[in-house]
Amino acid sequence: MQLFCDTLSVEVWRNCKRHLCCLKCAKRFSDWRCLRKHMNFFCQIDPLYQCPYCIYRARMNTLLKYHIAKFHPER
């Protein structure tokens, strides 16, 4: 499986690392490892987990659990 960051040219990836900013969503990071993980795994996929109580969708099951606890505590 080829990762998104591996498809970028060397110059584009250097620029991303220099500014610590995602190309797709412009989210900023404190270090390049977090940026790379975000670009390869989180920003490139559609949210998989649907909230059973509203239209919210999460990319991670843990984030969905936090959402339910915060916005639907009575359930």
PDB file of N, CA, C and O in Angstrom:
ATOM      1  N   MET A   1       0.844  -1.187   0.000  1.00  0.00           N
ATOM      2  CA  MET A   1       0.000   0.000   0.000  1.00  0.00           C
ATOM      3  C   MET A   1       0.887   1.247   0.000  1.00  0.00           C
ATOM      4  O   MET A   1       1.776   1.390   0.822  1.00  0.00           O
ATOM      5  N   GLN A   2       0.630   2.133  -0.932  1.00  0.00           N
ATOM      6  CA  GLN A   2       1.404   3.362  -1.008  1.00  0.00           C
ATOM      7  C   GLN A   2       0.695   4.446  -0.202  1.00  0.00           C
ATOM      8  O   GLN A   2      -0.508   4.666  -0.345  1.00  0.00           O
ATOM      9  N   LEU A   3       1.454   5.100   0.655  1.00  0.00           N
ATOM     10  CA  LEU A   3       0.898   6.149   1.500  1.00  0.00           C
ATOM     11  C   LEU A   3       0.883   7.476   0.753  1.00  0.00           C
ATOM     12  O   LEU A   3       1.697   7.713  -0.143  1.00  0.00           O
ATOM     13  N   PHE A   4      -0.031   8.337   1.131  1.00  0.00           N
ATOM     14  CA  PHE A   4      -0.196   9.631   0.458  1.00  0.00           C
ATOM     15  C   PHE A   4       1.098  10.436   0.443  1.00  0.00           C
ATOM     16  O   PHE A   4       1.477  10.983  -0.593  1.00  0.00           O
ATOM     17  N   CYS A   5       1.765  10.537   1.581  1.00  0.00           N
ATOM     18  CA  CYS A   5       2.993  11.340   1.654  1.00  0.00           C
ATOM     19  C   CYS A   5       4.078  10.807   0.727  1.00  0.00           C
ATOM     20  O   CYS A   5       4.906  11.572   0.235  1.00  0.00           O
ATOM     21  N   ASP A   6       4.062   9.498   0.470  1.00  0.00           N
ATOM     22  CA  ASP A   6       5.054   8.907  -0.427  1.00  0.00           C
ATOM     23  C   ASP A   6       4.815   9.289  -1.881  1.00  0.00           C
ATOM     24  O   ASP A   6       5.717   9.166  -2.709  1.00  0.00           O
ATOM     25  N   THR A   7       3.619   9.739  -2.200  1.00  0.00           N
ATOM     26  CA  THR A   7       3.314  10.130  -3.575  1.00  0.00           C
ATOM     27  C   THR A   7       3.687  11.587  -3.864  1.00  0.00           C
ATOM     28  O   THR A   7       3.691  11.997  -5.021  1.00  0.00           O
ATOM     29  N   LEU A   8       3.988  12.343  -2.826  1.00  0.00           N
ATOM     30  CA  LEU A   8       4.346  13.749  -3.001  1.00  0.00           C
ATOM     31  C   LEU A   8       5.777  13.878  -3.495  1.00  0.00           C
ATOM     32  O   LEU A   8       6.640  13.066  -3.157  1.00  0.00           O
ATOM     33  N   SER A   9       6.023  14.922  -4.256  1.00  0.00           N
ATOM     34  CA  SER A   9       7.400  15.178  -4.679  1.00  0.00           C
ATOM     35  C   SER A   9       8.233  15.572  -3.462  1.00  0.00           C
ATOM     36  O   SER A   9       7.699  16.029  -2.440  1.00  0.00           O
ATOM     37  N   VAL A  10       9.524  15.402  -3.577  1.00  0.00           N
ATOM     38  CA  VAL A  10      10.428  15.718  -2.465  1.00  0.00           C
ATOM     39  C   VAL A  10      10.285  17.183  -2.059  1.00  0.00           C
ATOM     40  O   VAL A  10      10.228  17.506  -0.863  1.00  0.00           O
ATOM     41  N   GLU A  11      10.195  18.063  -3.031  1.00  0.00           N
ATOM     42  CA  GLU A  11      10.083  19.498  -2.735  1.00  0.00           C
ATOM     43  C   GLU A  11       8.767  19.836  -2.023  1.00  0.00           C
ATOM     44  O   GLU A  11       8.752  20.612  -1.074  1.00  0.00           O
ATOM     45  N   VAL A  12       7.673  19.226  -2.442  1.00  0.00           N
ATOM     46  CA  VAL A  12       6.369  19.474  -1.796  1.00  0.00           C
ATOM     47  C   VAL A  12       6.405  18.966  -0.354  1.00  0.00           C
ATOM     48  O   VAL A  12       5.949  19.644   0.566  1.00  0.00           O
ATOM     49  N   TRP A  13       6.956  17.766  -0.138  1.00  0.00           N
ATOM     50  CA  TRP A  13       7.020  17.219   1.219  1.00  0.00           C
ATOM     51  C   TRP A  13       7.932  18.063   2.106  1.00  0.00           C
ATOM     52  O   TRP A  13       7.625  18.318   3.266  1.00  0.00           O
ATOM     53  N   ARG A  14       9.044  18.549   1.569  1.00  0.00           N
ATOM     54  CA  ARG A  14       9.929  19.438   2.348  1.00  0.00           C
ATOM     55  C   ARG A  14       9.185  20.696   2.759  1.00  0.00           C
ATOM     56  O   ARG A  14       9.332  21.170   3.889  1.00  0.00           O
ATOM     57  N   ASN A  15       8.407  21.247   1.854  1.00  0.00           N
ATOM     58  CA  ASN A  15       7.641  22.456   2.155  1.00  0.00           C
ATOM     59  C   ASN A  15       6.609  22.177   3.245  1.00  0.00           C
ATOM     60  O   ASN A  15       6.416  22.989   4.155  1.00  0.00           O
ATOM     61  N   CYS A  16       5.933  21.032   3.171  1.00  0.00           N
ATOM     62  CA  CYS A  16       4.973  20.645   4.225  1.00  0.00           C
ATOM     63  C   CYS A  16       5.676  20.523   5.572  1.00  0.00           C
ATOM     64  O   CYS A  16       5.179  21.013   6.580  1.00  0.00           O
ATOM     65  N   LYS A  17       6.816  19.856   5.570  1.00  0.00           N
ATOM     66  CA  LYS A  17       7.557  19.670   6.823  1.00  0.00           C
ATOM     67  C   LYS A  17       8.035  21.004   7.383  1.00  0.00           C
ATOM     68  O   LYS A  17       8.028  21.215   8.596  1.00  0.00           O
ATOM     69  N   ARG A  18       8.440  21.896   6.508  1.00  0.00           N
ATOM     70  CA  ARG A  18       8.936  23.201   6.941  1.00  0.00           C
ATOM     71  C   ARG A  18       7.830  24.005   7.621  1.00  0.00           C
ATOM     72  O   ARG A  18       8.041  24.642   8.652  1.00  0.00           O
ATOM     73  N   HIS A  19       6.631  23.967   7.041  1.00  0.00           N
ATOM     74  CA  HIS A  19       5.516  24.762   7.575  1.00  0.00           C
ATOM     75  C   HIS A  19       4.616  23.967   8.522  1.00  0.00           C
ATOM     76  O   HIS A  19       3.734  24.552   9.157  1.00  0.00           O
ATOM     77  N   LEU A  20       4.814  22.649   8.599  1.00  0.00           N
ATOM     78  CA  LEU A  20       4.019  21.765   9.462  1.00  0.00           C
ATOM     79  C   LEU A  20       2.524  21.968   9.238  1.00  0.00           C
ATOM     80  O   LEU A  20       1.740  22.106  10.172  1.00  0.00           O
ATOM     81  N   CYS A  21       2.138  21.969   7.961  1.00  0.00           N
ATOM     82  CA  CYS A  21       0.769  22.256   7.586  1.00  0.00           C
ATOM     83  C   CYS A  21       0.281  21.219   6.565  1.00  0.00           C
ATOM     84  O   CYS A  21       0.974  20.926   5.593  1.00  0.00           O
ATOM     85  N   CYS A  22      -0.909  20.675   6.784  1.00  0.00           N
ATOM     86  CA  CYS A  22      -1.497  19.685   5.882  1.00  0.00           C
ATOM     87  C   CYS A  22      -1.874  20.340   4.553  1.00  0.00           C
ATOM     88  O   CYS A  22      -2.469  21.418   4.529  1.00  0.00           O
ATOM     89  N   LEU A  23      -1.565  19.667   3.469  1.00  0.00           N
ATOM     90  CA  LEU A  23      -1.906  20.176   2.136  1.00  0.00           C
ATOM     91  C   LEU A  23      -3.407  20.199   1.885  1.00  0.00           C
ATOM     92  O   LEU A  23      -3.924  21.081   1.220  1.00  0.00           O
ATOM     93  N   LYS A  24      -4.112  19.220   2.405  1.00  0.00           N
ATOM     94  CA  LYS A  24      -5.528  19.065   2.101  1.00  0.00           C
ATOM     95  C   LYS A  24      -6.431  19.961   2.946  1.00  0.00           C
ATOM     96  O   LYS A  24      -7.341  20.584   2.426  1.00  0.00           O
ATOM     97  N   CYS A  25      -6.170  20.020   4.253  1.00  0.00           N
ATOM     98  CA  CYS A  25      -7.090  20.759   5.137  1.00  0.00           C
ATOM     99  C   CYS A  25      -6.451  21.964   5.831  1.00  0.00           C
ATOM    100  O   CYS A  25      -7.122  22.665   6.570  1.00  0.00           O
ATOM    101  N   ALA A  26      -5.159  22.173   5.633  1.00  0.00           N
ATOM    102  CA  ALA A  26      -4.415  23.303   6.197  1.00  0.00           C
ATOM    103  C   ALA A  26      -4.294  23.256   7.731  1.00  0.00           C
ATOM    104  O   ALA A  26      -3.958  24.253   8.352  1.00  0.00           O
ATOM    105  N   LYS A  27      -4.546  22.106   8.317  1.00  0.00           N
ATOM    106  CA  LYS A  27      -4.369  21.958   9.764  1.00  0.00           C
ATOM    107  C   LYS A  27      -2.875  22.011  10.083  1.00  0.00           C
ATOM    108  O   LYS A  27      -2.059  21.465   9.361  1.00  0.00           O
ATOM    109  N   ARG A  28      -2.521  22.686  11.177  1.00  0.00           N
ATOM    110  CA  ARG A  28      -1.113  22.849  11.562  1.00  0.00           C
ATOM    111  C   ARG A  28      -0.752  21.874  12.678  1.00  0.00           C
ATOM    112  O   ARG A  28      -1.598  21.510  13.486  1.00  0.00           O
ATOM    113  N   PHE A  29       0.513  21.473  12.720  1.00  0.00           N
ATOM    114  CA  PHE A  29       0.993  20.477  13.674  1.00  0.00           C
ATOM    115  C   PHE A  29       2.260  20.955  14.356  1.00  0.00           C
ATOM    116  O   PHE A  29       2.961  21.823  13.856  1.00  0.00           O
ATOM    117  N   SER A  30       2.557  20.337  15.506  1.00  0.00           N
ATOM    118  CA  SER A  30       3.737  20.722  16.276  1.00  0.00           C
ATOM    119  C   SER A  30       4.996  20.017  15.796  1.00  0.00           C
ATOM    120  O   SER A  30       6.090  20.497  16.032  1.00  0.00           O
ATOM    121  N   ASP A  31       4.839  18.867  15.129  1.00  0.00           N
ATOM    122  CA  ASP A  31       6.011  18.185  14.574  1.00  0.00           C
ATOM    123  C   ASP A  31       5.629  17.433  13.302  1.00  0.00           C
ATOM    124  O   ASP A  31       4.468  17.149  13.058  1.00  0.00           O
ATOM    125  N   TRP A  32       6.617  17.113  12.496  1.00  0.00           N
ATOM    126  CA  TRP A  32       6.361  16.527  11.178  1.00  0.00           C
ATOM    127  C   TRP A  32       5.842  15.095  11.264  1.00  0.00           C
ATOM    128  O   TRP A  32       5.149  14.635  10.374  1.00  0.00           O
ATOM    129  N   ARG A  33       6.146  14.372  12.336  1.00  0.00           N
ATOM    130  CA  ARG A  33       5.645  13.000  12.463  1.00  0.00           C
ATOM    131  C   ARG A  33       4.122  12.987  12.605  1.00  0.00           C
ATOM    132  O   ARG A  33       3.443  12.159  12.006  1.00  0.00           O
ATOM    133  N   CYS A  34       3.595  13.897  13.403  1.00  0.00           N
ATOM    134  CA  CYS A  34       2.134  14.018  13.555  1.00  0.00           C
ATOM    135  C   CYS A  34       1.498  14.461  12.241  1.00  0.00           C
ATOM    136  O   CYS A  34       0.430  13.968  11.864  1.00  0.00           O
ATOM    137  N   LEU A  35       2.149  15.379  11.550  1.00  0.00           N
ATOM    138  CA  LEU A  35       1.660  15.824  10.250  1.00  0.00           C
ATOM    139  C   LEU A  35       1.587  14.666   9.266  1.00  0.00           C
ATOM    140  O   LEU A  35       0.579  14.467   8.587  1.00  0.00           O
ATOM    141  N   ARG A  36       2.641  13.871   9.206  1.00  0.00           N
ATOM    142  CA  ARG A  36       2.693  12.736   8.283  1.00  0.00           C
ATOM    143  C   ARG A  36       1.583  11.716   8.593  1.00  0.00           C
ATOM    144  O   ARG A  36       0.889  11.246   7.700  1.00  0.00           O
ATOM    145  N   LYS A  37       1.403  11.411   9.876  1.00  0.00           N
ATOM    146  CA  LYS A  37       0.358  10.467  10.287  1.00  0.00           C
ATOM    147  C   LYS A  37      -1.020  11.001   9.892  1.00  0.00           C
ATOM    148  O   LYS A  37      -1.857  10.272   9.352  1.00  0.00           O
ATOM    149  N   HIS A  38      -1.246  12.274  10.142  1.00  0.00           N
ATOM    150  CA  HIS A  38      -2.515  12.907   9.786  1.00  0.00           C
ATOM    151  C   HIS A  38      -2.757  12.831   8.275  1.00  0.00           C
ATOM    152  O   HIS A  38      -3.825  12.420   7.827  1.00  0.00           O
ATOM    153  N   MET A  39      -1.760  13.206   7.488  1.00  0.00           N
ATOM    154  CA  MET A  39      -1.919  13.237   6.033  1.00  0.00           C
ATOM    155  C   MET A  39      -2.107  11.841   5.450  1.00  0.00           C
ATOM    156  O   MET A  39      -2.863  11.654   4.499  1.00  0.00           O
ATOM    157  N   ASN A  40      -1.435  10.850   6.016  1.00  0.00           N
ATOM    158  CA  ASN A  40      -1.518   9.493   5.484  1.00  0.00           C
ATOM    159  C   ASN A  40      -2.782   8.748   5.900  1.00  0.00           C
ATOM    160  O   ASN A  40      -3.308   7.948   5.127  1.00  0.00           O
ATOM    161  N   PHE A  41      -3.252   8.983   7.113  1.00  0.00           N
ATOM    162  CA  PHE A  41      -4.310   8.135   7.642  1.00  0.00           C
ATOM    163  C   PHE A  41      -5.611   8.843   7.994  1.00  0.00           C
ATOM    164  O   PHE A  41      -6.678   8.258   7.880  1.00  0.00           O
ATOM    165  N   PHE A  42      -5.559  10.072   8.441  1.00  0.00           N
ATOM    166  CA  PHE A  42      -6.773  10.712   8.924  1.00  0.00           C
ATOM    167  C   PHE A  42      -7.399  11.667   7.924  1.00  0.00           C
ATOM    168  O   PHE A  42      -8.617  11.690   7.773  1.00  0.00           O
ATOM    169  N   CYS A  43      -6.601  12.426   7.226  1.00  0.00           N
ATOM    170  CA  CYS A  43      -7.158  13.410   6.305  1.00  0.00           C
ATOM    171  C   CYS A  43      -7.590  12.764   4.983  1.00  0.00           C
ATOM    172  O   CYS A  43      -8.409  13.309   4.274  1.00  0.00           O
ATOM    173  N   GLN A  44      -7.077  11.610   4.671  1.00  0.00           N
ATOM    174  CA  GLN A  44      -7.342  10.977   3.381  1.00  0.00           C
ATOM    175  C   GLN A  44      -8.545  10.043   3.379  1.00  0.00           C
ATOM    176  O   GLN A  44      -8.936   9.550   2.339  1.00  0.00           O
ATOM    177  N   ILE A  45      -9.104   9.768   4.547  1.00  0.00           N
ATOM    178  CA  ILE A  45     -10.215   8.818   4.599  1.00  0.00           C
ATOM    179  C   ILE A  45     -11.503   9.511   5.023  1.00  0.00           C
ATOM    180  O   ILE A  45     -11.484  10.516   5.714  1.00  0.00           O
ATOM    181  N   ASP A  46     -12.606   8.940   4.586  1.00  0.00           N
ATOM    182  CA  ASP A  46     -13.907   9.431   5.036  1.00  0.00           C
ATOM    183  C   ASP A  46     -14.180   8.872   6.428  1.00  0.00           C
ATOM    184  O   ASP A  46     -13.749   7.762   6.743  1.00  0.00           O
ATOM    185  N   PRO A  47     -14.893   9.611   7.266  1.00  0.00           N
ATOM    186  CA  PRO A  47     -15.236   9.096   8.589  1.00  0.00           C
ATOM    187  C   PRO A  47     -16.032   7.798   8.473  1.00  0.00           C
ATOM    188  O   PRO A  47     -16.983   7.713   7.699  1.00  0.00           O
ATOM    189  N   LEU A  48     -15.634   6.796   9.232  1.00  0.00           N
ATOM    190  CA  LEU A  48     -16.238   5.470   9.138  1.00  0.00           C
ATOM    191  C   LEU A  48     -17.334   5.221  10.162  1.00  0.00           C
ATOM    192  O   LEU A  48     -18.199   4.378   9.953  1.00  0.00           O
ATOM    193  N   TYR A  49     -17.279   5.914  11.275  1.00  0.00           N
ATOM    194  CA  TYR A  49     -18.174   5.613  12.399  1.00  0.00           C
ATOM    195  C   TYR A  49     -19.307   6.632  12.480  1.00  0.00           C
ATOM    196  O   TYR A  49     -19.080   7.809  12.720  1.00  0.00           O
ATOM    197  N   GLN A  50     -20.523   6.177  12.295  1.00  0.00           N
ATOM    198  CA  GLN A  50     -21.712   7.022  12.319  1.00  0.00           C
ATOM    199  C   GLN A  50     -22.322   7.034  13.715  1.00  0.00           C
ATOM    200  O   GLN A  50     -22.518   5.978  14.317  1.00  0.00           O
ATOM    201  N   CYS A  51     -22.640   8.208  14.216  1.00  0.00           N
ATOM    202  CA  CYS A  51     -23.337   8.324  15.490  1.00  0.00           C
ATOM    203  C   CYS A  51     -24.759   7.790  15.310  1.00  0.00           C
ATOM    204  O   CYS A  51     -25.443   8.162  14.343  1.00  0.00           O
ATOM    205  N   PRO A  52     -25.225   6.937  16.209  1.00  0.00           N
ATOM    206  CA  PRO A  52     -26.585   6.400  16.073  1.00  0.00           C
ATOM    207  C   PRO A  52     -27.676   7.412  16.443  1.00  0.00           C
ATOM    208  O   PRO A  52     -28.855   7.164  16.205  1.00  0.00           O
ATOM    209  N   TYR A  53     -27.297   8.577  16.996  1.00  0.00           N
ATOM    210  CA  TYR A  53     -28.273   9.544  17.482  1.00  0.00           C
ATOM    211  C   TYR A  53     -28.346  10.835  16.669  1.00  0.00           C
ATOM    212  O   TYR A  53     -29.272  11.617  16.845  1.00  0.00           O
ATOM    213  N   CYS A  54     -27.349  11.084  15.799  1.00  0.00           N
ATOM    214  CA  CYS A  54     -27.345  12.307  14.991  1.00  0.00           C
ATOM    215  C   CYS A  54     -26.512  12.070  13.722  1.00  0.00           C
ATOM    216  O   CYS A  54     -26.109  10.945  13.451  1.00  0.00           O
ATOM    217  N   ILE A  55     -26.223  13.122  12.985  1.00  0.00           N
ATOM    218  CA  ILE A  55     -25.517  12.974  11.711  1.00  0.00           C
ATOM    219  C   ILE A  55     -23.991  12.988  11.851  1.00  0.00           C
ATOM    220  O   ILE A  55     -23.284  12.849  10.854  1.00  0.00           O
ATOM    221  N   TYR A  56     -23.480  13.131  13.063  1.00  0.00           N
ATOM    222  CA  TYR A  56     -22.023  13.170  13.287  1.00  0.00           C
ATOM    223  C   TYR A  56     -21.362  11.871  12.829  1.00  0.00           C
ATOM    224  O   TYR A  56     -21.894  10.781  13.037  1.00  0.00           O
ATOM    225  N   ARG A  57     -20.196  12.009  12.202  1.00  0.00           N
ATOM    226  CA  ARG A  57     -19.388  10.855  11.800  1.00  0.00           C
ATOM    227  C   ARG A  57     -17.960  11.083  12.297  1.00  0.00           C
ATOM    228  O   ARG A  57     -17.465  12.201  12.274  1.00  0.00           O
ATOM    229  N   ALA A  58     -17.321  10.018  12.741  1.00  0.00           N
ATOM    230  CA  ALA A  58     -15.962  10.111  13.294  1.00  0.00           C
ATOM    231  C   ALA A  58     -15.018   9.201  12.525  1.00  0.00           C
ATOM    232  O   ALA A  58     -15.417   8.173  11.983  1.00  0.00           O
ATOM    233  N   ARG A  59     -13.745   9.574  12.522  1.00  0.00           N
ATOM    234  CA  ARG A  59     -12.728   8.754  11.872  1.00  0.00           C
ATOM    235  C   ARG A  59     -12.204   7.655  12.784  1.00  0.00           C
ATOM    236  O   ARG A  59     -11.607   6.705  12.323  1.00  0.00           O
ATOM    237  N   MET A  60     -12.426   7.817  14.076  1.00  0.00           N
ATOM    238  CA  MET A  60     -11.962   6.813  15.042  1.00  0.00           C
ATOM    239  C   MET A  60     -13.112   6.474  15.986  1.00  0.00           C
ATOM    240  O   MET A  60     -13.881   7.357  16.377  1.00  0.00           O
ATOM    241  N   ASN A  61     -13.193   5.208  16.378  1.00  0.00           N
ATOM    242  CA  ASN A  61     -14.237   4.752  17.285  1.00  0.00           C
ATOM    243  C   ASN A  61     -14.174   5.508  18.616  1.00  0.00           C
ATOM    244  O   ASN A  61     -15.201   5.861  19.197  1.00  0.00           O
ATOM    245  N   THR A  62     -12.979   5.776  19.086  1.00  0.00           N
ATOM    246  CA  THR A  62     -12.793   6.497  20.354  1.00  0.00           C
ATOM    247  C   THR A  62     -13.411   7.887  20.280  1.00  0.00           C
ATOM    248  O   THR A  62     -14.054   8.340  21.232  1.00  0.00           O
ATOM    249  N   LEU A  63     -13.224   8.579  19.165  1.00  0.00           N
ATOM    250  CA  LEU A  63     -13.797   9.915  19.007  1.00  0.00           C
ATOM    251  C   LEU A  63     -15.319   9.865  18.990  1.00  0.00           C
ATOM    252  O   LEU A  63     -15.982  10.760  19.510  1.00  0.00           O
ATOM    253  N   LEU A  64     -15.873   8.807  18.412  1.00  0.00           N
ATOM    254  CA  LEU A  64     -17.330   8.640  18.431  1.00  0.00           C
ATOM    255  C   LEU A  64     -17.823   8.436  19.867  1.00  0.00           C
ATOM    256  O   LEU A  64     -18.830   9.013  20.268  1.00  0.00           O
ATOM    257  N   LYS A  65     -17.097   7.654  20.655  1.00  0.00           N
ATOM    258  CA  LYS A  65     -17.474   7.441  22.061  1.00  0.00           C
ATOM    259  C   LYS A  65     -17.450   8.756  22.834  1.00  0.00           C
ATOM    260  O   LYS A  65     -18.345   9.036  23.636  1.00  0.00           O
ATOM    261  N   TYR A  66     -16.424   9.595  22.608  1.00  0.00           N
ATOM    262  CA  TYR A  66     -16.352  10.907  23.266  1.00  0.00           C
ATOM    263  C   TYR A  66     -17.537  11.776  22.845  1.00  0.00           C
ATOM    264  O   TYR A  66     -18.138  12.461  23.673  1.00  0.00           O
ATOM    265  N   HIS A  67     -17.859  11.756  21.569  1.00  0.00           N
ATOM    266  CA  HIS A  67     -18.981  12.540  21.058  1.00  0.00           C
ATOM    267  C   HIS A  67     -20.279  12.129  21.749  1.00  0.00           C
ATOM    268  O   HIS A  67     -21.050  12.980  22.208  1.00  0.00           O
ATOM    269  N   ILE A  68     -20.534  10.836  21.810  1.00  0.00           N
ATOM    270  CA  ILE A  68     -21.764  10.332  22.436  1.00  0.00           C
ATOM    271  C   ILE A  68     -21.831  10.720  23.903  1.00  0.00           C
ATOM    272  O   ILE A  68     -22.874  11.174  24.400  1.00  0.00           O
ATOM    273  N   ALA A  69     -20.714  10.582  24.601  1.00  0.00           N
ATOM    274  CA  ALA A  69     -20.684  10.947  26.032  1.00  0.00           C
ATOM    275  C   ALA A  69     -20.949  12.443  26.229  1.00  0.00           C
ATOM    276  O   ALA A  69     -21.615  12.833  27.188  1.00  0.00           O
ATOM    277  N   LYS A  70     -20.466  13.268  25.332  1.00  0.00           N
ATOM    278  CA  LYS A  70     -20.605  14.718  25.486  1.00  0.00           C
ATOM    279  C   LYS A  70     -21.958  15.235  25.019  1.00  0.00           C
ATOM    280  O   LYS A  70     -22.583  16.057  25.684  1.00  0.00           O
ATOM    281  N   PHE A  71     -22.430  14.758  23.866  1.00  0.00           N
ATOM    282  CA  PHE A  71     -23.634  15.313  23.264  1.00  0.00           C
ATOM    283  C   PHE A  71     -24.898  14.478  23.462  1.00  0.00           C
ATOM    284  O   PHE A  71     -26.000  14.963  23.238  1.00  0.00           O
ATOM    285  N   HIS A  72     -24.739  13.226  23.861  1.00  0.00           N
ATOM    286  CA  HIS A  72     -25.889  12.353  24.074  1.00  0.00           C
ATOM    287  C   HIS A  72     -25.728  11.587  25.405  1.00  0.00           C
ATOM    288  O   HIS A  72     -25.842  10.371  25.434  1.00  0.00           O
ATOM    289  N   PRO A  73     -25.481  12.280  26.503  1.00  0.00           N
ATOM    290  CA  PRO A  73     -25.199  11.577  27.768  1.00  0.00           C
ATOM    291  C   PRO A  73     -26.387  10.787  28.310  1.00  0.00           C
ATOM    292  O   PRO A  73     -26.208   9.848  29.079  1.00  0.00           O
ATOM    293  N   GLU A  74     -27.592  11.159  27.911  1.00  0.00           N
ATOM    294  CA  GLU A  74     -28.782  10.481  28.421  1.00  0.00           C
ATOM    295  C   GLU A  74     -28.998   9.110  27.782  1.00  0.00           C
ATOM    296  O   GLU A  74     -29.836   8.351  28.213  1.00  0.00           O
ATOM    297  N   ARG A  75     -28.231   8.777  26.775  1.00  0.00           N
ATOM    298  CA  ARG A  75     -28.428   7.498  26.049  1.00  0.00           C
ATOM    299  C   ARG A  75     -27.501   6.445  26.511  1.00  0.00           C
ATOM    300  O   ARG A  75     -26.472   6.490  26.902  1.00  0.00           O
TER     301      ARG A  75
END
